[in-house]
Amino acid sequence: MKAADALNLAEERLAEAGVDTPRADAEFLVAHVLGTSRSGVHAARDRELPDEFGALLERRRNREPLAYVLGEWGFRRLVLKTDPRALVPRPETEVVVERCLALLRGEPGPRVLDLGTGSGAIALSIADERPDVRATAVDAAPGAVALARENAERLELDVEIREGDLDVAAEGWDLVVSNPPYVSPDEWDSLQPEIREWEPRDALVGEGLHEEIARLASTRLIVFEVGDGQADHVADALASLGYADITITPDLTGEDRVVDGRR
Ligand code: GLN
């Protein structure tokens, strides 16, 4: 089948399957099998697609996240390997990295901990954009630790990656950053199938972890990603634990997404 026909077919099939953005996803899938970018697809309209395309389309029709189907996904300046061992890196988490970089400006060689690193997105981006940072990335899930290591190796970025729990926050850091599980169990049923049926539940569902980390942490700077409607509560918790200069930053959709402070 030619790329142009495959695009139309895939768009139709993905729309039937309830995918939110069927045209964009069709373009990503076609681009992937042709080894081009999404914007390169139009120049390739007459090319024949390899058979592999059918299998990838079928996976996306089953509502597997596009990032897992493609096996990699862009995050800030990096392309990260993505699979069900960790959450898909999300655009709102790029704002978390932005805040870390802003807070670390002018600090020579800071020690940074990314707690619950998943694919490694936050720690690896900080290491990429601030090569003098001494970054450590920790996750409780062995699969996530393995994936983060694969990403560090692929990208040739120097980050210490280890399996561990929240207590690592107490080891003494200049900055602790975390995008912990913050979806409440009641919200679970309302999540899209891409999330509910494919992403690791332990990376998503959790309550009170921001407060627990902030309480345990031995750090001057702390940066959290928070869920919808959680920013004020997390900011209050930071204030009552003695953190100052508390800042709330919205994501690109305008939802308050990042809370940070210092002590
Ligand atoms: N932002 C994710 C979601 O929408 C949740 C990430 C997390 O729990 N840390 O499901």
Short mmCIF file of C-alpha atoms and ligand atoms in Angstrom, two decimals:
data_model
loop_
_atom_site.label_atom_id
_atom_site.label_comp_id
_atom_site.label_asym_id
_atom_site.label_seq_id
_atom_site.Cartn_x
_atom_site.Cartn_y
_atom_site.Cartn_z
CA MET A 1 0.00 0.00 0.00
CA LYS A 2 1.18 3.54 -0.76
CA ALA A 3 1.77 5.97 2.08
CA ALA A 4 -1.08 8.29 1.02
CA ASP A 5 -3.63 5.45 1.11
CA ALA A 6 -2.23 4.09 4.34
CA LEU A 7 -2.65 7.50 5.97
CA ASN A 8 -6.33 7.68 5.09
CA LEU A 9 -6.98 4.09 6.07
CA ALA A 10 -5.14 4.44 9.37
CA GLU A 11 -6.92 7.71 10.19
CA GLU A 12 -10.28 6.05 9.63
CA ARG A 13 -9.43 2.92 11.65
CA LEU A 14 -8.00 4.91 14.55
CA ALA A 15 -11.03 7.22 14.65
CA GLU A 16 -13.31 4.15 14.79
CA ALA A 17 -11.22 2.82 17.69
CA GLY A 18 -11.85 6.06 19.63
CA VAL A 19 -8.32 7.49 19.34
CA ASP A 20 -8.42 11.26 20.08
CA THR A 21 -6.01 12.39 17.38
CA PRO A 22 -6.37 9.86 14.53
CA ARG A 23 -4.73 11.96 11.78
CA ALA A 24 -1.68 12.88 13.81
CA ASP A 25 -1.23 9.30 15.01
CA ALA A 26 -1.57 7.97 11.45
CA GLU A 27 1.14 10.40 10.36
CA PHE A 28 3.46 9.33 13.19
CA LEU A 29 2.99 5.63 12.33
CA VAL A 30 3.60 6.14 8.61
CA ALA A 31 6.61 8.36 9.31
CA HIS A 32 8.02 5.70 11.64
CA VAL A 33 7.91 2.83 9.14
CA LEU A 34 9.31 5.06 6.40
CA GLY A 35 12.12 6.28 8.64
CA THR A 36 11.14 9.90 8.18
CA SER A 37 9.66 12.66 10.35
CA ARG A 38 5.98 13.51 10.58
CA SER A 39 6.56 16.53 8.38
CA GLY A 40 8.42 14.34 5.88
CA VAL A 41 5.35 12.16 5.30
CA HIS A 42 3.85 14.33 2.58
CA ALA A 43 6.92 14.16 0.41
CA ALA A 44 6.72 10.35 0.75
CA ARG A 45 3.05 9.97 -0.29
CA ASP A 46 3.85 7.66 -3.21
CA ARG A 47 6.19 5.33 -1.35
CA GLU A 48 5.19 1.73 -0.64
CA LEU A 49 4.86 0.89 3.05
CA PRO A 50 6.58 -2.16 4.56
CA ASP A 51 4.29 -4.93 5.93
CA GLU A 52 5.27 -4.00 9.46
CA PHE A 53 2.80 -1.09 9.19
CA GLY A 54 -0.27 -3.31 9.63
CA ALA A 55 0.96 -4.70 12.94
CA LEU A 56 1.77 -1.25 14.32
CA LEU A 57 -1.63 0.11 13.27
CA GLU A 58 -3.30 -2.84 14.98
CA ARG A 59 -1.44 -2.12 18.21
CA ARG A 60 -2.55 1.51 18.18
CA ARG A 61 -6.13 0.40 17.40
CA ASN A 62 -5.95 -1.58 20.66
CA ARG A 63 -5.30 1.78 22.33
CA GLU A 64 -1.68 1.01 23.15
CA PRO A 65 -0.04 4.44 23.68
CA LEU A 66 1.57 5.78 20.52
CA ALA A 67 4.89 6.14 22.36
CA TYR A 68 4.94 2.41 23.18
CA VAL A 69 4.02 1.45 19.62
CA LEU A 70 6.82 3.63 18.24
CA GLY A 71 9.21 2.50 20.99
CA GLU A 72 10.57 6.00 21.47
CA TRP A 73 9.28 9.43 22.30
CA GLY A 74 10.64 12.99 22.38
CA PHE A 75 11.14 14.80 25.66
CA ARG A 76 12.80 18.24 25.62
CA ARG A 77 16.03 17.72 23.58
CA LEU A 78 16.10 13.95 23.97
CA VAL A 79 14.52 10.96 22.28
CA LEU A 80 13.83 8.36 24.97
CA LYS A 81 13.16 4.68 24.62
CA THR A 82 9.60 4.02 25.83
CA ASP A 83 7.82 0.81 26.81
CA PRO A 84 5.37 -0.39 29.51
CA ARG A 85 8.12 -0.59 32.13
CA ALA A 86 7.56 3.15 32.75
CA LEU A 87 5.09 5.97 32.05
CA VAL A 88 5.26 7.71 28.71
CA PRO A 89 7.19 10.97 29.23
CA ARG A 90 4.60 13.76 29.08
CA PRO A 91 4.89 17.33 27.81
CA GLU A 92 3.81 18.78 31.18
CA THR A 93 6.83 17.12 32.79
CA GLU A 94 9.07 19.24 30.55
CA VAL A 95 7.93 22.18 32.72
CA VAL A 96 9.25 20.33 35.79
CA VAL A 97 12.70 20.22 34.17
CA GLU A 98 12.38 23.92 33.25
CA ARG A 99 11.83 24.82 36.92
CA CYS A 100 14.78 22.68 38.06
CA LEU A 101 17.06 24.41 35.57
CA ALA A 102 15.83 27.84 36.67
CA LEU A 103 16.42 27.05 40.36
CA LEU A 104 19.89 25.59 39.68
CA ARG A 105 21.10 28.55 37.62
CA GLY A 106 24.37 29.86 39.00
CA GLU A 107 24.91 26.87 41.34
CA PRO A 108 28.13 25.05 40.50
CA GLY A 109 28.00 21.22 40.38
CA PRO A 110 24.78 20.66 42.34
CA ARG A 111 23.73 17.20 43.52
CA VAL A 112 20.28 16.41 42.15
CA LEU A 113 17.99 13.48 42.97
CA ASP A 114 15.14 12.46 40.62
CA LEU A 115 12.89 10.28 42.79
CA GLY A 116 10.64 7.93 40.80
CA THR A 117 12.53 8.48 37.59
CA GLY A 118 10.63 5.99 35.38
CA SER A 119 12.16 6.20 31.90
CA GLY A 120 14.76 8.62 33.29
CA ALA A 121 13.23 11.61 31.51
CA ILE A 122 13.77 14.26 34.21
CA ALA A 123 17.26 13.23 35.38
CA LEU A 124 18.55 12.64 31.85
CA SER A 125 17.24 15.99 30.61
CA ILE A 126 18.84 17.82 33.50
CA ALA A 127 22.14 16.01 32.84
CA ASP A 128 21.83 16.89 29.16
CA GLU A 129 21.06 20.56 29.67
CA ARG A 130 23.31 21.12 32.71
CA PRO A 131 26.30 18.79 32.23
CA ASP A 132 27.93 19.93 35.49
CA VAL A 133 25.04 18.55 37.58
CA ARG A 134 25.74 15.35 39.54
CA ALA A 135 22.45 13.58 38.93
CA THR A 136 21.06 10.49 40.63
CA ALA A 137 17.89 8.77 39.44
CA VAL A 138 16.02 6.32 41.66
CA ASP A 139 12.97 4.15 41.12
CA ALA A 140 11.32 1.41 43.18
CA ALA A 141 10.47 -0.63 40.07
CA PRO A 142 13.34 -2.78 38.71
CA GLY A 143 11.89 -2.51 35.18
CA ALA A 144 11.99 1.27 35.30
CA VAL A 145 15.57 1.21 36.60
CA ALA A 146 16.58 -1.02 33.68
CA LEU A 147 14.82 1.24 31.16
CA ALA A 148 16.36 4.40 32.60
CA ARG A 149 19.81 2.73 32.37
CA GLU A 150 19.18 1.80 28.75
CA ASN A 151 18.26 5.41 28.04
CA ALA A 152 21.33 6.77 29.81
CA GLU A 153 23.53 4.42 27.82
CA ARG A 154 21.89 5.21 24.48
CA LEU A 155 22.18 8.94 25.12
CA GLU A 156 25.64 8.68 26.68
CA LEU A 157 24.55 10.73 29.66
CA ASP A 158 26.24 10.38 33.00
CA VAL A 159 23.55 9.75 35.63
CA GLU A 160 23.78 7.39 38.59
CA ILE A 161 20.72 5.14 38.36
CA ARG A 162 19.64 2.82 41.16
CA GLU A 163 16.74 0.95 42.63
CA GLY A 164 15.49 2.52 45.83
CA ASP A 165 12.72 3.94 47.92
CA LEU A 166 11.63 7.32 49.22
CA ASP A 167 14.29 7.29 51.98
CA VAL A 168 16.92 8.13 49.38
CA ALA A 169 15.53 11.69 49.67
CA ALA A 170 17.11 11.90 53.13
CA GLU A 171 20.65 11.27 51.87
CA GLY A 172 21.38 15.00 51.43
CA TRP A 173 20.90 16.84 48.13
CA ASP A 174 20.91 20.29 46.64
CA LEU A 175 17.71 19.57 44.75
CA VAL A 176 15.15 16.78 44.97
CA VAL A 177 12.73 16.54 42.06
CA SER A 178 9.85 14.09 41.80
CA ASN A 179 6.88 13.27 39.61
CA PRO A 180 5.43 10.73 42.04
CA PRO A 181 2.27 8.67 41.50
CA TYR A 182 -0.50 11.15 42.29
CA VAL A 183 -3.68 9.80 40.68
CA SER A 184 -6.28 8.90 43.34
CA PRO A 185 -7.77 5.39 43.12
CA ASP A 186 -11.24 6.97 42.48
CA GLU A 187 -9.96 8.63 39.33
CA TRP A 188 -8.70 5.35 37.88
CA ASP A 189 -11.88 4.37 36.02
CA SER A 190 -12.13 7.76 34.32
CA LEU A 191 -8.65 7.54 32.75
CA GLN A 192 -8.27 6.90 29.02
CA PRO A 193 -7.65 3.26 28.01
CA GLU A 194 -4.12 4.21 26.87
CA ILE A 195 -3.29 4.95 30.50
CA ARG A 196 -5.51 2.47 32.36
CA GLU A 197 -4.77 -0.57 30.25
CA TRP A 198 -1.13 0.00 29.34
CA GLU A 199 0.84 2.21 31.67
CA PRO A 200 2.23 0.82 34.97
CA ARG A 201 -0.43 1.40 37.65
CA ASP A 202 2.17 1.73 40.41
CA ALA A 203 3.65 4.74 38.62
CA LEU A 204 0.26 6.48 38.53
CA VAL A 205 -1.80 5.72 41.61
CA GLY A 206 -0.68 7.18 44.89
CA GLU A 207 -1.78 9.57 47.61
CA GLY A 208 0.11 11.92 49.89
CA LEU A 209 3.52 11.18 48.38
CA HIS A 210 4.46 14.83 47.79
CA GLU A 211 4.07 15.51 51.50
CA GLU A 212 5.90 12.35 52.50
CA ILE A 213 8.87 13.14 50.24
CA ALA A 214 8.98 16.77 51.38
CA ARG A 215 8.99 15.66 55.01
CA LEU A 216 11.77 13.10 54.52
CA ALA A 217 13.94 15.14 52.20
CA SER A 218 17.25 16.61 53.20
CA THR A 219 17.59 19.20 50.45
CA ARG A 220 17.72 22.92 49.85
CA LEU A 221 15.46 22.84 46.79
CA ILE A 222 12.42 20.70 46.06
CA VAL A 223 10.40 20.46 42.85
CA PHE A 224 7.20 18.45 42.34
CA GLU A 225 4.86 17.65 39.51
CA VAL A 226 1.31 17.65 40.90
CA GLY A 227 -2.09 16.48 39.67
CA ASP A 228 -5.03 18.67 38.65
CA GLY A 229 -6.29 20.63 41.63
CA GLN A 230 -3.42 19.53 43.94
CA ALA A 231 -1.09 22.55 43.67
CA ASP A 232 -2.49 24.65 46.55
CA HIS A 233 -2.57 21.70 48.91
CA VAL A 234 1.03 20.73 48.10
CA ALA A 235 2.15 24.37 48.42
CA ASP A 236 0.51 24.56 51.90
CA ALA A 237 2.19 21.30 52.91
CA LEU A 238 5.58 22.68 51.84
CA ALA A 239 4.97 25.90 53.81
CA SER A 240 4.05 23.97 56.96
CA LEU A 241 7.25 21.91 56.62
CA GLY A 242 9.32 25.09 56.64
CA TYR A 243 9.93 25.55 52.90
CA ALA A 244 9.94 29.15 51.61
CA ASP A 245 9.84 30.91 48.20
CA ILE A 246 7.08 28.50 47.17
CA THR A 247 6.24 28.85 43.50
CA ILE A 248 3.40 27.32 41.49
CA THR A 249 3.91 27.05 37.71
CA PRO A 250 1.25 26.13 35.15
CA ASP A 251 1.79 23.67 32.31
CA LEU A 252 1.18 24.54 28.65
CA THR A 253 -2.56 23.89 29.03
CA GLY A 254 -2.72 26.45 31.88
CA GLU A 255 -3.25 23.85 34.64
CA ASP A 256 -1.14 24.42 37.79
CA ARG A 257 1.40 21.60 37.43
CA VAL A 258 4.67 22.30 39.26
CA VAL A 259 5.21 23.30 42.87
CA ASP A 260 8.65 24.14 44.20
CA GLY A 261 10.27 25.62 47.26
CA ARG A 262 13.51 25.95 49.22
CA ARG A 263 14.64 25.63 52.83
N1 GLN B 1 0.07 12.96 34.45
C1 GLN B 1 -0.21 11.57 34.59
C2 GLN B 1 -1.63 11.29 34.13
O1 GLN B 1 -2.25 12.12 33.58
C3 GLN B 1 0.01 11.13 36.01
C4 GLN B 1 1.46 11.12 36.36
C5 GLN B 1 1.68 10.76 37.78
O2 GLN B 1 0.86 10.13 38.46
N2 GLN B 1 2.78 11.17 38.26
O3 GLN B 1 -2.18 10.24 34.26
#
